[in-house]
mmCIF file of C-alpha atoms and ligand atoms in Angstrom:
data_model
loop_
_atom_site.group_PDB
_atom_site.id
_atom_site.type_symbol
_atom_site.label_atom_id
_atom_site.label_comp_id
_atom_site.label_asym_id
_atom_site.label_seq_id
_atom_site.Cartn_x
_atom_site.Cartn_y
_atom_site.Cartn_z
ATOM 1 C CA MET A 1 -4.196 -8.623 16.552
ATOM 2 C CA GLN A 2 -3.060 -12.186 15.179
ATOM 3 C CA SER A 3 -5.934 -14.072 13.937
ATOM 4 C CA SER A 4 -7.144 -17.149 15.873
ATOM 5 C CA VAL A 5 -8.264 -18.911 12.761
ATOM 6 C CA GLN A 6 -7.678 -22.667 13.148
ATOM 7 C CA ALA A 7 -5.621 -23.306 9.851
ATOM 8 C CA LEU A 8 -6.975 -25.639 7.652
ATOM 9 C CA ARG A 9 -4.516 -25.565 5.054
ATOM 10 C CA GLY A 10 -1.709 -22.671 4.447
ATOM 11 C CA ALA A 11 -2.292 -20.197 1.513
ATOM 12 C CA GLY A 12 0.049 -18.030 -0.995
ATOM 13 C CA ILE A 13 0.851 -15.487 -3.256
ATOM 14 C CA ALA A 14 0.210 -17.138 -7.011
ATOM 15 C CA GLY A 15 0.600 -14.601 -8.903
ATOM 16 C CA THR A 16 0.833 -10.321 -8.812
ATOM 17 C CA GLY A 17 -0.043 -7.228 -10.650
ATOM 18 C CA ALA A 18 0.473 -3.790 -11.184
ATOM 19 C CA CYS A 19 -0.746 -0.500 -13.004
ATOM 20 C CA VAL A 20 0.431 2.987 -12.583
ATOM 21 C CA PRO A 21 -1.266 6.008 -14.484
ATOM 22 C CA GLU A 22 1.064 6.971 -18.108
ATOM 23 C CA ARG A 23 0.683 10.451 -16.714
ATOM 24 C CA VAL A 24 4.246 11.819 -15.160
ATOM 25 C CA LEU A 25 4.418 14.513 -12.623
ATOM 26 C CA THR A 26 7.967 15.622 -11.680
ATOM 27 C CA ASN A 27 9.071 17.754 -9.034
ATOM 28 C CA PHE A 28 10.261 20.201 -11.862
ATOM 29 C CA ASP A 29 6.449 20.512 -12.608
ATOM 30 C CA LEU A 30 5.554 21.224 -9.388
ATOM 31 C CA GLU A 31 7.332 23.941 -8.980
ATOM 32 C CA LYS A 32 5.656 25.970 -11.241
ATOM 33 C CA MET A 33 2.751 25.045 -9.589
ATOM 34 C CA VAL A 34 3.728 25.461 -5.901
ATOM 35 C CA ASP A 35 6.387 26.981 -3.738
ATOM 36 C CA THR A 36 9.142 23.918 -3.522
ATOM 37 C CA SER A 37 12.233 23.052 -5.437
ATOM 38 C CA ASP A 38 13.995 19.619 -6.734
ATOM 39 C CA GLU A 39 16.105 19.958 -3.997
ATOM 40 C CA TRP A 40 14.114 19.933 -1.225
ATOM 41 C CA ILE A 41 12.017 17.600 -2.376
ATOM 42 C CA VAL A 42 14.865 14.799 -3.159
ATOM 43 C CA GLU A 43 16.588 15.608 0.058
ATOM 44 C CA ARG A 44 13.259 15.123 2.142
ATOM 45 C CA THR A 45 11.235 12.322 0.755
ATOM 46 C CA GLY A 46 13.101 10.517 -1.701
ATOM 47 C CA ILE A 47 10.714 11.157 -4.782
ATOM 48 C CA ARG A 48 11.901 12.088 -8.212
ATOM 49 C CA GLU A 49 8.419 11.900 -9.539
ATOM 50 C CA ARG A 50 5.229 10.005 -9.759
ATOM 51 C CA ARG A 51 2.217 8.979 -11.501
ATOM 52 C CA ILE A 52 -1.254 11.167 -11.808
ATOM 53 C CA ALA A 53 -4.385 9.896 -13.158
ATOM 54 C CA ARG A 54 -5.383 11.501 -16.588
ATOM 55 C CA ASN A 55 -8.801 12.878 -16.211
ATOM 56 C CA GLY A 56 -11.692 10.441 -15.857
ATOM 57 C CA GLU A 57 -9.547 7.283 -14.957
ATOM 58 C CA VAL A 58 -9.969 6.173 -11.603
ATOM 59 C CA THR A 59 -9.116 4.108 -9.131
ATOM 60 C CA SER A 60 -11.183 1.361 -10.492
ATOM 61 C CA ASP A 61 -9.701 1.064 -13.580
ATOM 62 C CA LEU A 62 -5.944 1.174 -12.364
ATOM 63 C CA ALA A 63 -7.242 -1.482 -10.000
ATOM 64 C CA ALA A 64 -8.964 -4.084 -13.260
ATOM 65 C CA GLN A 65 -6.060 -3.207 -14.487
ATOM 66 C CA ALA A 66 -3.361 -4.945 -11.696
ATOM 67 C CA ALA A 67 -6.057 -7.631 -10.698
ATOM 68 C CA ALA A 68 -5.768 -8.715 -14.613
ATOM 69 C CA ALA A 69 -2.325 -8.768 -14.886
ATOM 70 C CA ALA A 70 -2.707 -10.833 -11.383
ATOM 71 C CA LEU A 71 -4.802 -13.321 -12.876
ATOM 72 C CA ASP A 72 -2.582 -13.637 -15.736
ATOM 73 C CA ASP A 73 0.565 -14.378 -13.713
ATOM 74 C CA ALA A 74 -1.306 -16.940 -11.496
ATOM 75 C CA GLY A 75 -2.890 -18.432 -14.701
ATOM 76 C CA VAL A 76 -6.563 -18.106 -13.279
ATOM 77 C CA SER A 77 -9.523 -16.798 -15.216
ATOM 78 C CA ALA A 78 -11.670 -14.223 -13.602
ATOM 79 C CA GLY A 79 -14.499 -16.210 -13.109
ATOM 80 C CA GLU A 80 -12.726 -18.278 -11.009
ATOM 81 C CA VAL A 81 -12.492 -15.911 -8.552
ATOM 82 C CA ASP A 82 -14.304 -15.922 -5.197
ATOM 83 C CA LEU A 83 -13.385 -13.797 -3.640
ATOM 84 C CA ILE A 84 -12.365 -9.640 -4.001
ATOM 85 C CA ILE A 85 -10.798 -7.687 -1.663
ATOM 86 C CA VAL A 86 -9.851 -3.758 -2.693
ATOM 87 C CA ALA A 87 -7.783 -2.126 0.089
ATOM 88 C CA THR A 88 -8.280 1.920 -0.846
ATOM 89 C CA VAL A 89 -9.123 5.189 0.655
ATOM 90 C CA THR A 90 -10.291 6.606 -2.816
ATOM 91 C CA PRO A 91 -12.681 4.410 -3.892
ATOM 92 C CA ASP A 92 -14.739 5.875 -7.260
ATOM 93 C CA MET A 93 -17.559 6.758 -5.065
ATOM 94 C CA PRO A 94 -18.031 6.100 -1.523
ATOM 95 C CA PHE A 95 -20.933 2.667 -3.075
ATOM 96 C CA PRO A 96 -20.656 0.631 -4.594
ATOM 97 C CA SER A 97 -17.665 -0.507 -2.970
ATOM 98 C CA CYS A 98 -14.341 -0.091 -5.098
ATOM 99 C CA ALA A 99 -14.498 -3.974 -5.377
ATOM 100 C CA CYS A 100 -17.554 -4.396 -6.704
ATOM 101 C CA VAL A 101 -17.027 -1.733 -9.517
ATOM 102 C CA VAL A 102 -13.832 -4.011 -10.055
ATOM 103 C CA GLN A 103 -15.337 -7.042 -9.813
ATOM 104 C CA ALA A 104 -17.453 -6.448 -13.147
ATOM 105 C CA LYS A 105 -14.751 -4.627 -14.835
ATOM 106 C CA ILE A 106 -13.046 -7.773 -14.533
ATOM 107 C CA GLY A 107 -16.019 -9.933 -14.993
ATOM 108 C CA ALA A 108 -15.113 -12.349 -12.287
ATOM 109 C CA THR A 109 -18.673 -12.792 -11.994
ATOM 110 C CA ASN A 110 -18.727 -15.601 -9.599
ATOM 111 C CA ALA A 111 -16.914 -13.241 -6.918
ATOM 112 C CA ALA A 112 -17.845 -11.673 -3.753
ATOM 113 C CA ALA A 113 -16.645 -8.190 -3.330
ATOM 114 C CA PHE A 114 -15.735 -5.696 -0.503
ATOM 115 C CA ASP A 115 -13.730 -2.746 0.131
ATOM 116 C CA ILE A 116 -11.920 -2.285 3.212
ATOM 117 C CA GLY A 117 -10.364 1.673 4.668
ATOM 118 C CA ALA A 118 -7.094 0.679 6.636
ATOM 119 C CA GLY A 119 -4.729 3.670 5.370
ATOM 120 C CA CYS A 120 -1.927 3.161 3.116
ATOM 121 C CA THR A 121 -1.762 0.083 5.578
ATOM 122 C CA GLY A 122 -5.027 -1.301 3.807
ATOM 123 C CA PHE A 123 -3.075 -3.839 1.477
ATOM 124 C CA VAL A 124 -1.588 -5.714 5.038
ATOM 125 C CA TYR A 125 -4.768 -6.037 6.479
ATOM 126 C CA ALA A 126 -6.498 -7.272 3.593
ATOM 127 C CA LEU A 127 -3.490 -9.997 2.543
ATOM 128 C CA SER A 128 -4.483 -10.932 6.421
ATOM 129 C CA MET A 129 -7.742 -11.408 5.936
ATOM 130 C CA ALA A 130 -7.390 -13.324 2.361
ATOM 131 C CA HIS A 131 -4.701 -15.952 4.083
ATOM 132 C CA ASP A 132 -7.271 -16.414 7.343
ATOM 133 C CA LEU A 133 -10.338 -16.689 4.749
ATOM 134 C CA VAL A 134 -7.494 -19.208 2.286
ATOM 135 C CA ALA A 135 -6.877 -21.102 5.085
ATOM 136 C CA ALA A 136 -10.187 -21.515 7.190
ATOM 137 C CA GLY A 137 -11.166 -23.109 3.321
ATOM 138 C CA ARG A 138 -14.327 -20.414 3.529
ATOM 139 C CA TYR A 139 -12.532 -19.514 0.089
ATOM 140 C CA SER A 140 -9.950 -21.034 -3.003
ATOM 141 C CA LYS A 141 -9.031 -18.059 -4.632
ATOM 142 C CA VAL A 142 -8.287 -14.239 -3.038
ATOM 143 C CA LEU A 143 -7.838 -11.367 -5.071
ATOM 144 C CA VAL A 144 -6.291 -8.791 -2.938
ATOM 145 C CA ILE A 145 -5.797 -5.444 -4.223
ATOM 146 C CA GLY A 146 -4.679 -1.771 -3.254
ATOM 147 C CA ALA A 147 -5.170 0.998 -5.261
ATOM 148 C CA GLU A 148 -5.610 4.573 -5.070
ATOM 149 C CA THR A 149 -6.112 7.893 -6.960
ATOM 150 C CA LEU A 150 -5.011 10.164 -4.222
ATOM 151 C CA SER A 151 -4.483 12.704 -6.888
ATOM 152 C CA ARG A 152 -8.137 13.342 -6.427
ATOM 153 C CA ILE A 153 -7.817 13.962 -2.538
ATOM 154 C CA THR A 154 -4.789 16.261 -2.657
ATOM 155 C CA ASN A 155 -4.875 20.071 -1.923
ATOM 156 C CA TRP A 156 -2.671 21.001 -5.373
ATOM 157 C CA SER A 157 -1.790 24.341 -3.802
ATOM 158 C CA ASP A 158 -0.528 22.622 -0.774
ATOM 159 C CA ARG A 159 3.390 22.311 -1.169
ATOM 160 C CA ASN A 160 3.482 19.996 2.484
ATOM 161 C CA THR A 161 1.663 17.245 0.941
ATOM 162 C CA CYS A 162 1.106 18.049 -2.319
ATOM 163 C CA VAL A 163 5.142 16.429 -3.293
ATOM 164 C CA LEU A 164 4.382 13.534 -2.108
ATOM 165 C CA PHE A 165 1.772 11.425 -3.396
ATOM 166 C CA GLY A 166 1.238 9.534 -6.452
ATOM 167 C CA ASP A 167 -1.721 7.090 -8.048
ATOM 168 C CA GLY A 168 -1.551 3.523 -8.730
ATOM 169 C CA ALA A 169 -2.810 -0.034 -8.182
ATOM 170 C CA GLY A 170 -1.025 -3.131 -7.132
ATOM 171 C CA ALA A 171 -2.766 -7.056 -6.625
ATOM 172 C CA ALA A 172 -1.986 -10.465 -5.149
ATOM 173 C CA LEU A 173 -4.010 -13.681 -6.058
ATOM 174 C CA VAL A 174 -4.360 -15.975 -2.680
ATOM 175 C CA ARG A 175 -4.468 -19.594 -3.263
ATOM 176 C CA PRO A 176 -4.078 -22.705 -1.048
ATOM 177 C CA LEU A 177 -1.032 -24.166 -0.502
ATOM 178 C CA GLU A 178 -1.102 -28.148 -0.453
ATOM 179 C CA ARG A 179 1.742 -28.219 1.797
ATOM 180 C CA GLY A 180 3.205 -25.351 4.085
ATOM 181 C CA ASP A 181 2.550 -21.605 4.091
ATOM 182 C CA GLY A 182 2.925 -19.087 2.009
ATOM 183 C CA LEU A 183 1.688 -16.287 4.624
ATOM 184 C CA LEU A 184 3.483 -16.973 7.691
ATOM 185 C CA ALA A 185 2.670 -14.357 10.174
ATOM 186 C CA PHE A 186 1.068 -11.198 10.487
ATOM 187 C CA VAL A 187 0.538 -8.370 12.886
ATOM 188 C CA LEU A 188 -2.443 -5.494 12.482
ATOM 189 C CA GLY A 189 -2.603 -3.128 14.923
ATOM 190 C CA ALA A 190 -4.242 0.603 15.467
ATOM 191 C CA ASP A 191 -4.313 3.589 17.559
ATOM 192 C CA GLY A 192 -7.899 5.180 16.577
ATOM 193 C CA ALA A 193 -6.886 8.118 19.320
ATOM 194 C CA ARG A 194 -4.278 9.402 17.610
ATOM 195 C CA GLY A 195 -6.115 9.890 14.187
ATOM 196 C CA GLU A 196 -6.201 13.632 13.699
ATOM 197 C CA VAL A 197 -3.034 13.855 12.467
ATOM 198 C CA LEU A 198 -3.727 12.701 9.058
ATOM 199 C CA THR A 199 -7.393 12.796 7.812
ATOM 200 C CA LEU A 200 -9.935 13.739 5.316
ATOM 201 C CA PRO A 201 -12.123 15.974 6.879
ATOM 202 C CA ALA A 202 -15.444 15.719 5.097
ATOM 203 C CA GLY A 203 -17.593 13.965 2.949
ATOM 204 C CA GLY A 204 -18.669 11.545 5.138
ATOM 205 C CA SER A 205 -21.968 12.037 8.085
ATOM 206 C CA ALA A 206 -19.388 13.877 10.146
ATOM 207 C CA HIS A 207 -19.110 16.633 7.721
ATOM 208 C CA PRO A 208 -21.459 16.061 4.799
ATOM 209 C CA ALA A 209 -20.218 17.460 1.216
ATOM 210 C CA SER A 210 -21.205 20.946 1.499
ATOM 211 C CA HIS A 211 -20.183 24.394 0.065
ATOM 212 C CA ASP A 212 -18.618 25.440 3.247
ATOM 213 C CA THR A 213 -16.052 22.020 3.508
ATOM 214 C CA VAL A 214 -15.181 22.764 -0.089
ATOM 215 C CA ASP A 215 -14.511 26.351 0.812
ATOM 216 C CA GLN A 216 -12.878 24.976 3.526
ATOM 217 C CA GLY A 217 -11.111 22.661 1.798
ATOM 218 C CA MET A 218 -11.968 19.969 3.833
ATOM 219 C CA HIS A 219 -12.684 17.722 1.063
ATOM 220 C CA TYR A 220 -8.090 17.261 1.104
ATOM 221 C CA ILE A 221 -5.949 15.239 2.720
ATOM 222 C CA HIS A 222 -4.822 16.721 5.734
ATOM 223 C CA MET A 223 -1.368 15.834 7.665
ATOM 224 C CA GLN A 224 0.944 17.294 10.370
ATOM 225 C CA GLY A 225 3.949 14.980 8.131
ATOM 226 C CA ASN A 226 6.114 15.452 11.558
ATOM 227 C CA GLN A 227 3.854 13.520 13.558
ATOM 228 C CA VAL A 228 3.130 11.269 11.278
ATOM 229 C CA TYR A 229 7.372 10.806 10.984
ATOM 230 C CA ARG A 230 7.599 9.996 13.990
ATOM 231 C CA PHE A 231 4.962 7.100 14.778
ATOM 232 C CA ALA A 232 6.332 5.358 11.859
ATOM 233 C CA VAL A 233 9.637 5.157 12.309
ATOM 234 C CA ARG A 234 8.739 3.542 15.938
ATOM 235 C CA ILE A 235 6.125 1.682 14.384
ATOM 236 C CA MET A 236 8.012 0.601 11.559
ATOM 237 C CA VAL A 237 10.738 -1.186 14.528
ATOM 238 C CA GLU A 238 8.548 -2.786 16.760
ATOM 239 C CA ALA A 239 5.673 -4.080 14.030
ATOM 240 C CA THR A 240 8.818 -6.195 12.547
ATOM 241 C CA ARG A 241 10.017 -7.350 15.664
ATOM 242 C CA GLU A 242 6.146 -8.460 16.524
ATOM 243 C CA VAL A 243 5.966 -10.169 13.463
ATOM 244 C CA LEU A 244 9.412 -11.939 13.191
ATOM 245 C CA GLU A 245 8.620 -13.157 16.829
ATOM 246 C CA ARG A 246 5.165 -14.287 15.597
ATOM 247 C CA ALA A 247 6.858 -16.592 12.382
ATOM 248 C CA GLY A 248 9.766 -17.684 15.090
ATOM 249 C CA LEU A 249 12.291 -15.600 12.724
ATOM 250 C CA ALA A 250 15.694 -13.399 13.571
ATOM 251 C CA GLU A 251 16.038 -10.442 11.282
ATOM 252 C CA GLY A 252 18.532 -12.446 9.014
ATOM 253 C CA ASP A 253 16.319 -14.939 8.008
ATOM 254 C CA ILE A 254 14.555 -12.334 6.109
ATOM 255 C CA ASP A 255 15.740 -11.675 2.373
ATOM 256 C CA VAL A 256 13.591 -9.439 1.270
ATOM 257 C CA VAL A 257 11.973 -5.738 2.653
ATOM 258 C CA ILE A 258 9.329 -4.109 1.006
ATOM 259 C CA PRO A 259 8.138 -1.389 3.380
ATOM 260 C CA HIS A 260 5.369 1.026 2.594
ATOM 261 C CA GLN A 261 6.922 3.473 0.096
ATOM 262 C CA ALA A 262 6.395 7.082 2.118
ATOM 263 C CA ASN A 263 9.529 8.766 2.339
ATOM 264 C CA GLN A 264 13.153 7.312 1.451
ATOM 265 C CA ARG A 265 14.312 9.034 4.467
ATOM 266 C CA LEU A 266 11.527 6.565 6.729
ATOM 267 C CA ILE A 267 12.725 3.699 4.401
ATOM 268 C CA ASP A 268 16.644 4.378 5.475
ATOM 269 C CA LEU A 269 15.802 5.038 8.965
ATOM 270 C CA ALA A 270 13.796 1.996 9.916
ATOM 271 C CA ALA A 271 16.161 -0.663 7.322
ATOM 272 C CA GLU A 272 19.167 1.305 9.768
ATOM 273 C CA ARG A 273 17.288 -0.166 12.960
ATOM 274 C CA LEU A 274 16.748 -3.193 11.593
ATOM 275 C CA GLY A 275 20.136 -3.482 10.179
ATOM 276 C CA SER A 276 19.400 -4.500 6.923
ATOM 277 C CA PRO A 277 19.789 -2.085 4.195
ATOM 278 C CA GLU A 278 20.446 -3.867 1.441
ATOM 279 C CA LYS A 279 17.683 -6.027 1.922
ATOM 280 C CA VAL A 280 14.623 -2.563 1.692
ATOM 281 C CA TYR A 281 13.465 -2.802 -2.182
ATOM 282 C CA SER A 282 12.165 0.872 -2.686
ATOM 283 C CA ASN A 283 10.607 2.704 -6.007
ATOM 284 C CA VAL A 284 9.499 5.805 -4.368
ATOM 285 C CA ALA A 285 11.538 8.197 -6.134
ATOM 286 C CA ARG A 286 9.199 6.483 -9.407
ATOM 287 C CA PHE A 287 6.021 6.915 -7.679
ATOM 288 C CA GLY A 288 5.611 8.908 -4.065
ATOM 289 C CA ASN A 289 3.683 7.401 -1.985
ATOM 290 C CA THR A 290 0.687 5.840 -3.450
ATOM 291 C CA SER A 291 -0.984 4.731 -0.026
ATOM 292 C CA ALA A 292 -2.844 0.951 -0.047
ATOM 293 C CA ALA A 293 -1.147 0.687 -3.271
ATOM 294 C CA SER A 294 2.242 0.819 -2.626
ATOM 295 C CA ILE A 295 3.534 -2.376 -1.183
ATOM 296 C CA PRO A 296 1.618 -4.467 -3.932
ATOM 297 C CA ILE A 297 3.088 -2.058 -6.544
ATOM 298 C CA ALA A 298 6.559 -2.939 -4.850
ATOM 299 C CA LEU A 299 5.747 -6.660 -4.587
ATOM 300 C CA ASP A 300 5.241 -6.965 -8.556
ATOM 301 C CA GLU A 301 8.442 -4.786 -9.385
ATOM 302 C CA ALA A 302 10.580 -7.217 -7.017
ATOM 303 C CA SER A 303 8.806 -10.432 -8.410
ATOM 304 C CA ARG A 304 8.918 -9.500 -12.185
ATOM 305 C CA THR A 305 12.558 -8.013 -11.933
ATOM 306 C CA GLY A 306 13.918 -11.294 -10.067
ATOM 307 C CA LYS A 307 14.719 -10.078 -6.980
ATOM 308 C CA LEU A 308 12.365 -12.423 -5.498
ATOM 309 C CA LYS A 309 13.355 -16.154 -5.183
ATOM 310 C CA THR A 310 11.378 -19.163 -4.612
ATOM 311 C CA GLY A 311 11.644 -19.977 -0.678
ATOM 312 C CA ASP A 312 12.922 -16.215 0.164
ATOM 313 C CA ARG A 313 11.060 -14.732 3.287
ATOM 314 C CA VAL A 314 9.985 -11.566 2.252
ATOM 315 C CA LEU A 315 9.199 -9.327 5.188
ATOM 316 C CA LEU A 316 6.070 -6.416 4.216
ATOM 317 C CA VAL A 317 5.865 -3.049 6.509
ATOM 318 C CA GLY A 318 3.650 -0.532 6.591
ATOM 319 C CA PHE A 319 1.713 2.233 8.515
ATOM 320 C CA GLY A 320 -1.066 5.303 7.909
ATOM 321 C CA ALA A 321 -4.382 7.023 8.925
ATOM 322 C CA GLY A 322 -6.173 5.673 11.451
ATOM 323 C CA LEU A 323 -3.726 5.601 12.654
ATOM 324 C CA THR A 324 -2.627 1.815 11.609
ATOM 325 C CA TRP A 325 0.064 -0.612 10.766
ATOM 326 C CA GLY A 326 0.470 -3.380 9.731
ATOM 327 C CA ALA A 327 3.652 -5.792 8.962
ATOM 328 C CA ALA A 328 3.598 -9.501 7.348
ATOM 329 C CA ILE A 329 5.958 -11.923 6.982
ATOM 330 C CA LEU A 330 5.989 -14.331 3.558
ATOM 331 C CA ARG A 331 7.303 -16.935 2.298
ATOM 332 C CA TRP A 332 8.415 -16.571 -1.617
ATOM 333 C CA CYS A 333 6.674 -19.943 -3.308
ATOM 334 C CA LYS A 334 4.619 -18.811 -6.811
ATOM 335 C CA ASP A 335 6.071 -21.546 -8.957
ATOM 336 C CA GLU A 336 4.521 -23.892 -5.860
ATOM 337 C CA PHE A 337 1.287 -22.987 -7.942
ATOM 338 C CA HIS A 338 2.644 -23.430 -11.378
ATOM 339 C CA ALA A 339 4.971 -27.102 -10.674
HETATM 340 O O1 LIG B 1 1.716 6.992 3.718
HETATM 341 C C1 LIG B 1 1.556 8.030 5.373
HETATM 342 C C2 LIG B 1 1.660 9.521 4.979
HETATM 343 N N1 LIG B 1 2.650 10.697 5.454
HETATM 344 C C3 LIG B 1 3.601 10.369 5.251
HETATM 345 O O2 LIG B 1 3.990 9.582 5.313
HETATM 346 C C4 LIG B 1 3.994 11.465 6.067
HETATM 347 C C5 LIG B 1 5.412 11.373 7.016
HETATM 348 N N2 LIG B 1 6.040 12.542 7.332
HETATM 349 C C6 LIG B 1 7.399 13.013 6.470
HETATM 350 O O3 LIG B 1 7.669 12.565 4.589
HETATM 351 C C7 LIG B 1 7.598 14.191 6.962
HETATM 352 O O4 LIG B 1 7.142 14.959 7.600
HETATM 353 C C8 LIG B 1 7.370 15.138 5.556
HETATM 354 C C9 LIG B 1 8.379 15.214 3.815
HETATM 355 C C10 LIG B 1 5.756 15.221 4.544
HETATM 356 C C11 LIG B 1 8.294 16.482 5.469
HETATM 357 O O5 LIG B 1 9.383 16.487 6.045
HETATM 358 P P1 LIG B 1 10.214 16.961 7.335
HETATM 359 O O6 LIG B 1 11.555 17.181 7.536
HETATM 360 O O7 LIG B 1 9.384 16.713 8.344
HETATM 361 O O8 LIG B 1 9.838 18.691 7.330
HETATM 362 P P2 LIG B 1 8.682 19.970 8.037
HETATM 363 O O9 LIG B 1 7.229 19.659 8.076
HETATM 364 O O10 LIG B 1 9.406 19.712 9.653
HETATM 365 O O11 LIG B 1 8.675 21.081 7.014
HETATM 366 C C12 LIG B 1 10.612 22.137 7.527
HETATM 367 C C13 LIG B 1 10.466 23.216 5.958
HETATM 368 C C14 LIG B 1 8.799 24.094 7.103
HETATM 369 O O12 LIG B 1 9.171 25.233 6.686
HETATM 370 P P3 LIG B 1 9.589 25.877 8.027
HETATM 371 O O13 LIG B 1 8.347 25.843 8.597
HETATM 372 O O14 LIG B 1 10.781 25.383 9.177
HETATM 373 O O15 LIG B 1 10.308 27.147 7.486
HETATM 374 C C15 LIG B 1 8.247 23.895 5.770
HETATM 375 O O16 LIG B 1 7.239 24.711 5.694
HETATM 376 O O17 LIG B 1 10.248 22.757 5.455
HETATM 377 C C16 LIG B 1 9.032 23.441 4.529
HETATM 378 N N3 LIG B 1 8.186 22.689 3.116
HETATM 379 C C17 LIG B 1 8.566 22.601 2.512
HETATM 380 N N4 LIG B 1 9.513 23.358 1.528
HETATM 381 C C18 LIG B 1 9.503 23.109 -0.045
HETATM 382 C C19 LIG B 1 7.736 21.339 3.609
HETATM 383 N N5 LIG B 1 7.394 21.154 2.718
HETATM 384 C C20 LIG B 1 7.872 21.743 1.582
HETATM 385 C C21 LIG B 1 8.390 21.570 0.672
HETATM 386 N N6 LIG B 1 9.072 22.231 -0.235
HETATM 387 N N7 LIG B 1 7.472 20.314 -0.527
#
């Protein structure tokens, strides 16, 4: 739901950063691992390759590097950060939180830190929280990070899922704006009753890790892909319409759309229904689906490659495990922090 926080001031993104592992896994590599083909994967998903963390490289490593890049971009030191929110479904361990590990790794000793779990929608949820906390005057420099190592929860012998996912992290620093607002509207939603179509069943209180859960592969992603697909097409369109309404804008007012990078077919379909294919940013071919990291990685790429201009209105829209969805409209105002 939209926040009812009494906004005292505006908030915007002052810097972004991203980090993906060096190791590339191509569709041709996957052909040697499961019964699949480059042709099938490209046709059904648009994915050509993805990045996979090396042994010992963990979610907080990618998150910390993305965070450091965002701080550098914003010209803010780690000691000035007062809150870190990490959106992830693959923290280094259930606790301490990934955000606390990141806090230690980047030396953000004055920051509070916590994780949120909203599946692939996590970054939009976290950005909404950051906006409200900054707008309410509670915090002034909030690091919002989406970070995942999905390769660690992927069943590499299940062709239905293993071709889709990749590892990576993206980050944004949210700061108060003197005038106007940078983060214009949010829509967050959930349909917990449909959660069973995308789960990681074991490792929690329902099915604590045991030999049995491991034997049954319950520590891997389980997904009914076509169910998620149908939900995603509908919800991306609905969430977009709703967030536009909240912002008092029309489709034509949006300059750049950054959807969750799950599948090129999904991105194309949503873009077609929204009537704006040329505005949609996609990097799914190179990184696959990196869950909560996909939107902030794409946002950082779009910023660094000059696709985002000051004043551009940017739509973020995502969906994922929960089931959850979220959309945000922001005004690209990074330069206003450096004026
Ligand atoms: O971030 C949110 C996470 N999830 C998603 O975004 C997933 C959304 N869903 C999707 O992207 C698509 O549903 C998939 C890409 C997962 C699957 O595409 P699809 O067009 O829905 O295929 P399907 O599941 O209906 O499967 C069609 C066929 C099946 O064979 P049969 O039963 O028709 O003989 C599958 O066994 O394709 C087969 N198949 C494969 N074949 C070659 C499934 N995976 C593969 C594969 N290589 N990797």
